[in-house]
Short mmCIF file of C-alpha atoms in Angstrom, two decimals:
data_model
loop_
_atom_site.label_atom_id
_atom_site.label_comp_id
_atom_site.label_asym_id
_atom_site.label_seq_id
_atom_site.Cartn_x
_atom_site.Cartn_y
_atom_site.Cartn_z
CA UNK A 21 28.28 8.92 78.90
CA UNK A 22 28.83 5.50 78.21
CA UNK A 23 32.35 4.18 75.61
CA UNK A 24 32.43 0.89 74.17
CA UNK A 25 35.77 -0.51 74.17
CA UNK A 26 37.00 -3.82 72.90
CA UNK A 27 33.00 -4.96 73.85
CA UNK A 28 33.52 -3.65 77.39
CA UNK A 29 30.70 -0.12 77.93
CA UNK A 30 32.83 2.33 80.43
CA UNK A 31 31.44 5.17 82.09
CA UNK A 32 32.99 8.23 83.18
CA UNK A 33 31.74 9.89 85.75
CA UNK A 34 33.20 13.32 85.13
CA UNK A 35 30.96 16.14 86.46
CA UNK A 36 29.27 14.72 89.97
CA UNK A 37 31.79 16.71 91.88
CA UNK A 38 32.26 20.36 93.09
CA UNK A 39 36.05 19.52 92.35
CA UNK A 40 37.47 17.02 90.77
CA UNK A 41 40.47 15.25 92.17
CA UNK A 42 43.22 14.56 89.15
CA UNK A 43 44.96 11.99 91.47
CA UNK A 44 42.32 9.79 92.48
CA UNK A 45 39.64 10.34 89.79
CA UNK A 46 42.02 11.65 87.12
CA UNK A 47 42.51 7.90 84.99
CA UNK A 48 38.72 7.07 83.98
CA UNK A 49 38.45 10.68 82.83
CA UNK A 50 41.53 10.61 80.59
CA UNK A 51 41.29 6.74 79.65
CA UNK A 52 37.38 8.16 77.74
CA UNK A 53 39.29 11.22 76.44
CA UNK A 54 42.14 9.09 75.05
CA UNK A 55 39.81 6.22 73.75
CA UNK A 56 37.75 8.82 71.81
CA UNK A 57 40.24 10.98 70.52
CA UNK A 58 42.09 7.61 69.22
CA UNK A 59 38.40 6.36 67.72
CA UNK A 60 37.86 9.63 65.86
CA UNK A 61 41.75 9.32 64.49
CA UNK A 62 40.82 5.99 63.18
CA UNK A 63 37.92 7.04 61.92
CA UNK A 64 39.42 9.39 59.76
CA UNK A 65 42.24 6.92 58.76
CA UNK A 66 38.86 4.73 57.50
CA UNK A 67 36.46 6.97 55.81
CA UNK A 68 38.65 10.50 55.90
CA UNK A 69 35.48 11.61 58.09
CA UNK A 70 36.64 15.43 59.51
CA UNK A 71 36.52 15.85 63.08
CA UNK A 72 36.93 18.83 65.52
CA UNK A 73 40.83 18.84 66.05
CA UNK A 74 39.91 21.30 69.40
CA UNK A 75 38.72 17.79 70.61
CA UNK A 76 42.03 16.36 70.75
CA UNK A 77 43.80 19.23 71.41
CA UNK A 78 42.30 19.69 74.36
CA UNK A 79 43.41 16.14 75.38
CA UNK A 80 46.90 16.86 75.13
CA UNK A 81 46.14 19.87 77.44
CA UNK A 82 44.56 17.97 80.17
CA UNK A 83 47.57 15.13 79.73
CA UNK A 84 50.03 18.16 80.46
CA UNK A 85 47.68 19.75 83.24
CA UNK A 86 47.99 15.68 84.81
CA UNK A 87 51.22 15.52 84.24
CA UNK A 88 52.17 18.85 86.12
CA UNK A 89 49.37 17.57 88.64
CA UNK A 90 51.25 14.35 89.29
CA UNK A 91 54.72 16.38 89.66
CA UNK A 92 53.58 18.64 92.30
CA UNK A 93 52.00 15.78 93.95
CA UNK A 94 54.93 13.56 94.47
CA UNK A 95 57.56 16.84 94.35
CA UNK A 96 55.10 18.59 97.21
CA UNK A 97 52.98 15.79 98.76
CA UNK A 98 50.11 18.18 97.28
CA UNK A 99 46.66 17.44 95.39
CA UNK A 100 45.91 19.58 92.25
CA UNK A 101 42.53 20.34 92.10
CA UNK A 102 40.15 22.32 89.10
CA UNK A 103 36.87 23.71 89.89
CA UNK A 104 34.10 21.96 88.15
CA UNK A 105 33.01 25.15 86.35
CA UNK A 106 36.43 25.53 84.78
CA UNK A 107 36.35 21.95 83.31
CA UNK A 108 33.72 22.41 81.34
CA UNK A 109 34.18 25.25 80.41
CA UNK A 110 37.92 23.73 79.18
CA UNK A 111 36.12 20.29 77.58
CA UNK A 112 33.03 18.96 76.85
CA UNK A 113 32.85 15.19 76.02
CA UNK A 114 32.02 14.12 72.72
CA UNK A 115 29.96 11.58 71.75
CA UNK A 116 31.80 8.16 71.58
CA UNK A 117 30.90 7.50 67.66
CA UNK A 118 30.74 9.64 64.70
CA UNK A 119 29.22 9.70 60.78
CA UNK A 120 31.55 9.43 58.63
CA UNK A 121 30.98 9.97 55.04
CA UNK A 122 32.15 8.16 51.99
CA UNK A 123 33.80 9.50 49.75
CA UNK A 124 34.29 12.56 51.52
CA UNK A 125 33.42 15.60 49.87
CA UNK A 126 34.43 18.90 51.02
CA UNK A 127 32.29 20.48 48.61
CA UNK A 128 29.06 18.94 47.64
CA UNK A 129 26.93 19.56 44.68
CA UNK A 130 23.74 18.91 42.97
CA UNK A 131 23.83 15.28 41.25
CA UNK A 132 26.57 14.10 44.05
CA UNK A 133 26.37 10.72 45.20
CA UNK A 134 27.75 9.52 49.03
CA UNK A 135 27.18 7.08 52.01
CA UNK A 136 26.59 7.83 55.58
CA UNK A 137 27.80 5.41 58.06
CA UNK A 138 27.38 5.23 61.50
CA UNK A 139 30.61 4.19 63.24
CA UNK A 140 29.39 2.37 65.90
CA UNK A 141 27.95 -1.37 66.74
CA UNK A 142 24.68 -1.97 67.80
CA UNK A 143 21.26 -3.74 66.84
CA UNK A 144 19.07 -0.77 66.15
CA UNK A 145 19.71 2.25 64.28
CA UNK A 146 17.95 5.63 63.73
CA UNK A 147 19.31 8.33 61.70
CA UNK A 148 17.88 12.11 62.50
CA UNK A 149 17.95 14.70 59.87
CA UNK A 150 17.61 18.31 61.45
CA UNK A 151 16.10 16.65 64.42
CA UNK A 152 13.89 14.39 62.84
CA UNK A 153 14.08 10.81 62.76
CA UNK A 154 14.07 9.23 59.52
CA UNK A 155 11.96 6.18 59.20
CA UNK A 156 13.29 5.13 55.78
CA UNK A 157 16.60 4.51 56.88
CA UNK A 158 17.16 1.31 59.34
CA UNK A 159 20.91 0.59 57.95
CA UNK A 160 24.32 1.41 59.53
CA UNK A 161 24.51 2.93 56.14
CA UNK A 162 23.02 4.93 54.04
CA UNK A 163 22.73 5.86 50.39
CA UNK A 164 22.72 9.65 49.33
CA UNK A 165 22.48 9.18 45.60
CA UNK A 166 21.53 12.75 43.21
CA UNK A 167 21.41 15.07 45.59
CA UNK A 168 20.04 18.44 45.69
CA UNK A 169 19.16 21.72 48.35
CA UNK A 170 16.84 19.73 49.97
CA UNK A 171 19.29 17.07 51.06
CA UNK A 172 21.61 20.02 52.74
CA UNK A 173 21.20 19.61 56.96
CA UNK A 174 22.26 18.10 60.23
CA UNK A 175 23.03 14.48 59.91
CA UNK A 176 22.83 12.29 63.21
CA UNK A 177 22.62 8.39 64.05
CA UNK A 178 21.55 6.95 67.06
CA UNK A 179 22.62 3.09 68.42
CA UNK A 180 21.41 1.64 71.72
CA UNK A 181 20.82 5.15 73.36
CA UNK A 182 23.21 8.15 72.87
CA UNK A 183 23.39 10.04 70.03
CA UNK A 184 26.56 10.73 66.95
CA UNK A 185 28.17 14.16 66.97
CA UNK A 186 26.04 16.02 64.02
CA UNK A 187 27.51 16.39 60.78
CA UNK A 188 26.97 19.25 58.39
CA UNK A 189 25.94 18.76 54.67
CA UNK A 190 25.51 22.07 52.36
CA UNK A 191 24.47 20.72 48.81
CA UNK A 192 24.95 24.01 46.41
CA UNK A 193 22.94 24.63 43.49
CA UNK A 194 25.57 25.25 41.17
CA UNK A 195 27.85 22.41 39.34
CA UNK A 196 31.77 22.34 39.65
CA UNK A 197 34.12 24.73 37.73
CA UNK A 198 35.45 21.60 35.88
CA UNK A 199 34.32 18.85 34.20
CA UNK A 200 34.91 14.39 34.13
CA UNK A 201 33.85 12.97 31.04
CA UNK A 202 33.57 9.15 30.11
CA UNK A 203 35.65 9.25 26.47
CA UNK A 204 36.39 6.24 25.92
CA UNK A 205 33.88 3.31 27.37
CA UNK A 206 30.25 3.09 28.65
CA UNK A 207 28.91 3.79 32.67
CA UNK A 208 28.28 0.09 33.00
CA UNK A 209 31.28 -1.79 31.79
CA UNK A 210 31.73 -6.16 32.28
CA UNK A 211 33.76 -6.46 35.59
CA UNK A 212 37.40 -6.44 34.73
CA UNK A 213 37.48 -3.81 31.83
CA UNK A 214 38.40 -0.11 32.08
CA UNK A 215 37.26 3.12 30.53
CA UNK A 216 39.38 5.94 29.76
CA UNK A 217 37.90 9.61 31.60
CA UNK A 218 38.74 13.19 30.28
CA UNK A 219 39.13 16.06 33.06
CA UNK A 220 38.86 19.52 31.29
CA UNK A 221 38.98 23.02 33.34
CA UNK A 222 39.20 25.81 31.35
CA UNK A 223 41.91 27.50 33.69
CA UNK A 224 44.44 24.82 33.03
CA UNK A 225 45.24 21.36 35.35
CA UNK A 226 48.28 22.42 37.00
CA UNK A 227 47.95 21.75 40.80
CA UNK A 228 44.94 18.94 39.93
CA UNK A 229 44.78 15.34 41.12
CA UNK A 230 41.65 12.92 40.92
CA UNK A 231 40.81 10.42 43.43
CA UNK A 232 38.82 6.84 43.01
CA UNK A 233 36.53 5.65 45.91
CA UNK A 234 35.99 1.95 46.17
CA UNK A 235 33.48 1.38 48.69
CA UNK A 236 35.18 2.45 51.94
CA UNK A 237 38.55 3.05 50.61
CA UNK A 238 39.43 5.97 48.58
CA UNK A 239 42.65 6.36 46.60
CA UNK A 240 44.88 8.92 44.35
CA UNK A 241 45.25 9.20 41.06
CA UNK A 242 48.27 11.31 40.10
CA UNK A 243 47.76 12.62 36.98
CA UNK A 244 50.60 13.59 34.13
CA UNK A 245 50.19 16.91 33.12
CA UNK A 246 51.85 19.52 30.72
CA UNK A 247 52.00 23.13 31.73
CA UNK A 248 49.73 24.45 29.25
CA UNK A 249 47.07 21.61 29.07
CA UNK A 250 43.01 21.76 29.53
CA UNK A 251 42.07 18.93 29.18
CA UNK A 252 43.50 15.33 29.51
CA UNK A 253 42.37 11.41 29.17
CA UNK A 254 43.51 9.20 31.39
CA UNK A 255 42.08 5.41 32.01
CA UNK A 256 40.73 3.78 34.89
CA UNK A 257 42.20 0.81 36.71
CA UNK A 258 40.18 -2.38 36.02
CA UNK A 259 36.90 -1.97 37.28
CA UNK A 260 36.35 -4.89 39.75
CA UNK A 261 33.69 -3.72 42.32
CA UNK A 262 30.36 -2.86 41.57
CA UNK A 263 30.36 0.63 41.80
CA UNK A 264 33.26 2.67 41.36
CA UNK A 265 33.69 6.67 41.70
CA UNK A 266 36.08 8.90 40.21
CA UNK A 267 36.10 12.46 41.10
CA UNK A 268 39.04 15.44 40.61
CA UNK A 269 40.30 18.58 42.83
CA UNK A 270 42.94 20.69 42.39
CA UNK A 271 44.73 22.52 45.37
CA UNK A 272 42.68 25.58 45.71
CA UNK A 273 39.53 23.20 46.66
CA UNK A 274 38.01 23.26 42.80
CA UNK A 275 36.65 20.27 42.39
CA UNK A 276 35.24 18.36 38.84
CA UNK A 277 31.39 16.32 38.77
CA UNK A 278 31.83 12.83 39.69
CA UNK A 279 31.59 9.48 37.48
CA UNK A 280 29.79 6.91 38.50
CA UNK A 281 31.08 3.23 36.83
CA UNK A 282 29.16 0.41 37.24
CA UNK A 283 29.96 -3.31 36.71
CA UNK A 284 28.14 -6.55 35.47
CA UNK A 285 28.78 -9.93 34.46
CA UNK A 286 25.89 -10.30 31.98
CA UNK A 287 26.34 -9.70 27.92
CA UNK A 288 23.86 -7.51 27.59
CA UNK A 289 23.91 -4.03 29.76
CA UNK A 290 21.50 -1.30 30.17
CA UNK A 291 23.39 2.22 29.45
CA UNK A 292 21.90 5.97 30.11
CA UNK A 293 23.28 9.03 28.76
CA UNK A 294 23.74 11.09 30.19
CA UNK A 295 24.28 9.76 33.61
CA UNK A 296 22.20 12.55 35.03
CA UNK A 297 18.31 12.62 34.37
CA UNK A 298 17.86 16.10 34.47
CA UNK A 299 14.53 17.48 34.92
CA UNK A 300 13.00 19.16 31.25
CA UNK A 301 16.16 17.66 29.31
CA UNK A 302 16.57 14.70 26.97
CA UNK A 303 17.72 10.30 28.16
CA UNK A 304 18.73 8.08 25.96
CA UNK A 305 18.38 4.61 26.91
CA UNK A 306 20.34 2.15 25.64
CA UNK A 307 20.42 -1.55 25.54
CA UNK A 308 23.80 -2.75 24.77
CA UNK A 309 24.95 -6.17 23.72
CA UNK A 310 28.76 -6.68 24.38
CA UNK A 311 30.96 -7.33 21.40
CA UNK A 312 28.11 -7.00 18.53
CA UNK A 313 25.78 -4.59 17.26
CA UNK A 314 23.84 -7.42 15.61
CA UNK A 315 20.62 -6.40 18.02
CA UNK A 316 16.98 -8.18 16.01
CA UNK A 317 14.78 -6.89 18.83
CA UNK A 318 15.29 -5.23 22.48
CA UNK A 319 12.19 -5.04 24.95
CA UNK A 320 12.87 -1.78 27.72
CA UNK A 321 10.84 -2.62 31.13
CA UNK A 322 10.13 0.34 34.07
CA UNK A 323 9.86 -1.89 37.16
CA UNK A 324 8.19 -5.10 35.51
CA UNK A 325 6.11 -2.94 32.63
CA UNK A 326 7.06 -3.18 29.02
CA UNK A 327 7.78 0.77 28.22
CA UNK A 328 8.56 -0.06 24.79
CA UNK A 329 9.67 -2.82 22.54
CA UNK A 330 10.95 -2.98 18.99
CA UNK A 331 13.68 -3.10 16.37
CA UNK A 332 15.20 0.16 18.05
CA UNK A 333 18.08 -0.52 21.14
CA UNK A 334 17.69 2.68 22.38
CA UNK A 335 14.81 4.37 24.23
CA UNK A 336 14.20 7.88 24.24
CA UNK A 337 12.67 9.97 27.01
CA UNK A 338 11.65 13.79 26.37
CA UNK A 339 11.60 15.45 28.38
CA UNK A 340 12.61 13.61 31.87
CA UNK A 341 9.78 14.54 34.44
CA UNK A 342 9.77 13.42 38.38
CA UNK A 343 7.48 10.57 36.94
CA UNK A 344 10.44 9.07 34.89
CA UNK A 345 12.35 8.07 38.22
CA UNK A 346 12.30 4.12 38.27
CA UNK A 347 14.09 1.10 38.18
CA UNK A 348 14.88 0.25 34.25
CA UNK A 349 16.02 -3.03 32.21
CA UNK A 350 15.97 -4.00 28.99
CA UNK A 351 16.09 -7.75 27.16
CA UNK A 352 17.92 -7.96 24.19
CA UNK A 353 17.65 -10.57 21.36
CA UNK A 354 20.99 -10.58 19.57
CA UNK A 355 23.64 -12.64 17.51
CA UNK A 356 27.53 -12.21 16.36
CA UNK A 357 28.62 -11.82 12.88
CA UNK A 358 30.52 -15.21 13.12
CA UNK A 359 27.82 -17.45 13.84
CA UNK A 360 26.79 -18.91 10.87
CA UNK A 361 23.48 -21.02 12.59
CA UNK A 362 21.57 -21.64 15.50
CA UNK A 363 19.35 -19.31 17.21
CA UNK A 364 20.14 -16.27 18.43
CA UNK A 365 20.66 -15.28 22.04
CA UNK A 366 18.42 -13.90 24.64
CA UNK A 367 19.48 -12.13 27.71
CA UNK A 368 17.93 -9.77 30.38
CA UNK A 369 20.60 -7.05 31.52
CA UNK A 370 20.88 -6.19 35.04
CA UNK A 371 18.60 -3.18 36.42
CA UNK A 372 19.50 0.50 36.53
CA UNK A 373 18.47 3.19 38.86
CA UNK A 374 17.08 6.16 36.51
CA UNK A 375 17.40 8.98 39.61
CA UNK A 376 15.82 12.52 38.51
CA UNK A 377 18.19 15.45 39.52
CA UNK A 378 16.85 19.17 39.63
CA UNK A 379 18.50 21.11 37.75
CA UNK A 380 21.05 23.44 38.80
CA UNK A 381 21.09 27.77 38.83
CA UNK A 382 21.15 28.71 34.98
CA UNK A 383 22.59 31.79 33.38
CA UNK A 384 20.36 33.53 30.92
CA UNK A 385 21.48 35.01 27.38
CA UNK A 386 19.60 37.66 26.49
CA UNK A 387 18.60 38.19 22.46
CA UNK A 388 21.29 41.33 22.66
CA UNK A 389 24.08 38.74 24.19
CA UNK A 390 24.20 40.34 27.82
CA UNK A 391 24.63 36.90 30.17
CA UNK A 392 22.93 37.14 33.78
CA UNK A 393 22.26 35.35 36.90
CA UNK A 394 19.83 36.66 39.54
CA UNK A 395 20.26 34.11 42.24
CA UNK A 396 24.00 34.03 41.59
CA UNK A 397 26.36 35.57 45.00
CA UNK A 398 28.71 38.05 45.18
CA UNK A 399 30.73 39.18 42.04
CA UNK A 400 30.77 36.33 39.16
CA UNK A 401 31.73 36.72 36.02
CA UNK A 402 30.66 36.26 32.84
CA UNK A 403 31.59 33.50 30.16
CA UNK A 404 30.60 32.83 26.50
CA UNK A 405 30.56 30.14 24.44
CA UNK A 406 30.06 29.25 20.77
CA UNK A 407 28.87 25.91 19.28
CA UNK A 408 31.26 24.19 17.27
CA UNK A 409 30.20 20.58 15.97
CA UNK A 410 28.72 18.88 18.98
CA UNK A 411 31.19 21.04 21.93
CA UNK A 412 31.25 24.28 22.91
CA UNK A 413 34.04 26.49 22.63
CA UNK A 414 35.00 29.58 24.95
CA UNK A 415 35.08 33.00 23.57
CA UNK A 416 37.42 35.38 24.44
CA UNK A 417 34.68 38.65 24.40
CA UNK A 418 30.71 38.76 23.57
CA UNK A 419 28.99 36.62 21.13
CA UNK A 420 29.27 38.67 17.38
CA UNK A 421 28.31 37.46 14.24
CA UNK A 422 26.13 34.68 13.30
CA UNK A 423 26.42 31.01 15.30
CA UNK A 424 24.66 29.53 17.70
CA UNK A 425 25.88 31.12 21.01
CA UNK A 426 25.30 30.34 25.18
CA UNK A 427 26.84 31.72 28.35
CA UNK A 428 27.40 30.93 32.43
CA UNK A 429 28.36 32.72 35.33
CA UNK A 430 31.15 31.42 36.99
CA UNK A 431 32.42 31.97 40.86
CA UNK A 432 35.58 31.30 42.67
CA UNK A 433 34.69 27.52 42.98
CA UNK A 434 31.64 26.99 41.59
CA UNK A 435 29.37 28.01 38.11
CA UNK A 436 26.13 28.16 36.53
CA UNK A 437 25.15 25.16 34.23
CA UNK A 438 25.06 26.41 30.37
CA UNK A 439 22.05 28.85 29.53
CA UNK A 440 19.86 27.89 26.78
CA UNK A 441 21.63 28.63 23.63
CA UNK A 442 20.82 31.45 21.18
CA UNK A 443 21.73 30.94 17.41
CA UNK A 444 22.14 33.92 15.54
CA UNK A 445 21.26 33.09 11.70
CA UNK A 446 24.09 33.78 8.58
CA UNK A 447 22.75 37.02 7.01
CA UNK A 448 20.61 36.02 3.59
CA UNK A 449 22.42 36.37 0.60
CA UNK A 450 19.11 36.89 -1.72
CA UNK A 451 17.85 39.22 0.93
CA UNK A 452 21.02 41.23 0.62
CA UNK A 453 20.27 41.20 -3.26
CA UNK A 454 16.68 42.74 -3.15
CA UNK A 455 17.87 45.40 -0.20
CA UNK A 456 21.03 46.34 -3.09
CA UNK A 457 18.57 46.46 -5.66
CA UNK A 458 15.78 48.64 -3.91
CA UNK A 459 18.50 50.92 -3.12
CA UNK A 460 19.88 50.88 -6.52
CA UNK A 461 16.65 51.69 -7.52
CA UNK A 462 15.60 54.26 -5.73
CA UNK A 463 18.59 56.04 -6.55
CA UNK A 464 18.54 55.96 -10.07
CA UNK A 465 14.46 57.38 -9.86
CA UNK A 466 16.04 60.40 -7.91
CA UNK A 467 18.75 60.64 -10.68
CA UNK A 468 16.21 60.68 -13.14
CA UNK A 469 14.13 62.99 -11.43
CA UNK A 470 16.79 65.53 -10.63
CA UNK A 471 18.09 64.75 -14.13
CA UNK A 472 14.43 66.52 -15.82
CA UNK A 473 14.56 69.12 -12.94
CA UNK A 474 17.50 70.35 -13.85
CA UNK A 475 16.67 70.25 -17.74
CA UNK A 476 13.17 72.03 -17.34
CA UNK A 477 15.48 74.62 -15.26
CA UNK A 478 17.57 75.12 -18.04
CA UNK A 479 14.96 75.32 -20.34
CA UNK A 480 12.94 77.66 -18.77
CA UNK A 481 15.77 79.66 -17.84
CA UNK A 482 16.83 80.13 -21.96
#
């Protein structure tokens, strides 16, 4: 198997022999194991792609089975030999480039968003999925953006002849156990501003840390937490790339959603919330102008079609279908509250990628408050959740009372999105009224009538 290194394409020879002699063909076969071992080390210090530690493990072994080899051969004037079975059954070589992936994720879930590279130089590229070569992708690198189930399988590229080692992806249908928020700030920002994010768990932060991927480089941020907190804000650096990613773990391997930021130079931006177009729920569209709300008209285009056009800057889709997936932009006719004259201004915003992401494993809530999930594993449990203003707020026990009410099943690292909600209706007051007043009533007829009985009785009785 051929290794490229510094231009030059070695190959080692390794299994053509009954036995293979560690003296005389001993330094091709450890220069390939050394070059690869120190490629996949890089590799990792690049893109923090994992890679089978047994590999290189295994490489120290053979460098101490040489090193004992080349003792007894100048101690004892003796060759060391090792049966060909017994090397491969020791080592197997690896392939002499890998797929990394960016950021790395060591759990993925539905609505994640990564790059596939393939670490190697070359002209031509194919990329196999499961086996089967994907004709879509000609790049050293490729875009997984919203993914779901169907994205979970063996990842391989291909350059000039061999094939990558395969690498695993297992998208789950469920969402994190906590939660990155945009607070402060929009998804597309002008390059050099910053947002401010809010992580919340519902367990508490200690032990969490969130992380910022910049293309191929992917960095820390240490967060400042109190012991008892939930839920903290914290702002970005200045956002000077055009597409930034912010994620959060903690040390167990919980994990939060990602945010996606997104920069442009123009004064007028396209916005979506939420940043997810989930399939059956609600977008907003919005055309933003930077620095005035002074919008006269806003045209919204799918592709190069008008979709609508109007005094309104926002654009509402109900509900989001596979068919609303599309490139969007909007144009935006606008002015500032200081100028006094001349026309106003006209600008196009850059384009935005409306993906459509399935939607994740839901709890129910039952009409008698009993929370379930069918497909969910093992033993979850059970939360509920009560609607206060526009947030939900966790309940210590089962839903009583009147409010509007939902529930999810949550797992050791993962959970159920929120079921569809349930609101349970104040009891009528006027309703109470007529119930009080039948019953009054009623018992004042059987008072009356008991009331003659008795009288008759002791009338009769005289």
């Amino acid at each position: 198997m051929p290794i490229q290194w510094q231009g030059i394409n070695i190959r080692c020879v390794l299994f053509d022999q009954e036995r293979l002699d560690l003296k005389n063909n001993g330094f091709c076969f450890y220069f390939c194991l050394l070059l690869q071992c120190s490629q996949s080390w890089q590799d990792v210090s690049k893109s923090q792609t994992v890679i089978n530690i047994n590999t290189c493990l295994k490489v120290v072994w053979f460098l101490l089975f040489a090193l004992s080899g080349y003792i007894s051969y100048f101690a004892l004037g003796k060759t060391v030999r090792m049966p060909k079975q017994k090397l491969e059954s020791v080592f197997s070589c690896p392939s002499v480039f890998l797929v990394s992936m960016s950021p790395y994720l060591k759990q993925i879930f539905t609505g994640d968003l990564f790059y596939l590279t393939c670490n190697a130089s070359g002209n031509t590229v194919k990329w196999y999925k499961d086996g089967v070569e994907q004709q879509m992708w000609a790049d050293g690198t490729v875009r997984i953006a919203v993914t779901s189930p169907k994205d979970s399988g063996i990842y391989q590229c291909q350059i000039n002849g061999p094939k990558s080692d395969p690498v695993h992806i297992k998208v789950q249908d469920y969402v994190p156990t906590a939660s990155l928020s945009i607070n402060t700030g929009q998804p597309v920002m002008k390059t050099g501003d910053s947002v401010v994010l809010k992580i919340e768990n519902e367990d508490g932060l200690q032990g969490w840390n969130c992380w910022v991927n910049r293309g191929e480089k992917t960095n820390k941020v240490k967060l400042k937490l109190k012991n008892d907190t939930v839920s903290l804000n914290f702002q970005t650096t200045n956002l000077t790339v055009p597409e930034t990613i912010y994620w959060c773990t903690d040390n167990t391997g919980c994990r939060t959603n990602q945010i996606t930021l997104r920069t442009s130079d123009k004064q007028v931006s396209l916005e979506m919330y939420p940043q997810s177009a989930v399939v059956g729920q609600s977008l907003t569209l919005r055309c933003l102008a930077w620095g005035t709300d002074q919008i006269s008209h806003t045209v919204f285009y799918k592709g190069d079609s008008v979709v609508k056009k109007g005094g309104s800057s926002t654009y509402e889709i109900s509900p989001v279908s596979d068919d609303t997936e599309g490139t969007y932009k909007c144009h935006a006719t606008f002015t500032h509250v200081a100028r006094t004259s001349g026309p106003p201004y006209s600008v196009l915003s850059d384009h935005q990628d409306v993906l459509i992401q399935k939607r994740p494993v839901t709890a129910v809530l039952s009409e008698d408050m009993v929370c379930s999930c069918q497909s969910c594993p093992g033993n979850w449990s059970e939360r509920y959740y009560k609607k206060h203003d526009q947030s939900w707020v966790r309940l210590s026990s089962k839903p009583s009372g009147a409010g509007t009410f939902s529930c999810r099943a949550v797992g050791a690292r993962m959970r159920t999105s929120l079921s569809a909600s349930i609101h349970v209706p104040h009891p009528n007051p006027s309703g109470i009224l007529i119930i009080i007043l039948i019953v009054g009533l009623v018992a004042l007829i059987v008072a009356a009538v008991a009331y003659i009985w008795h009288k008759r009785r002791n009338a009769t009785g005289e």
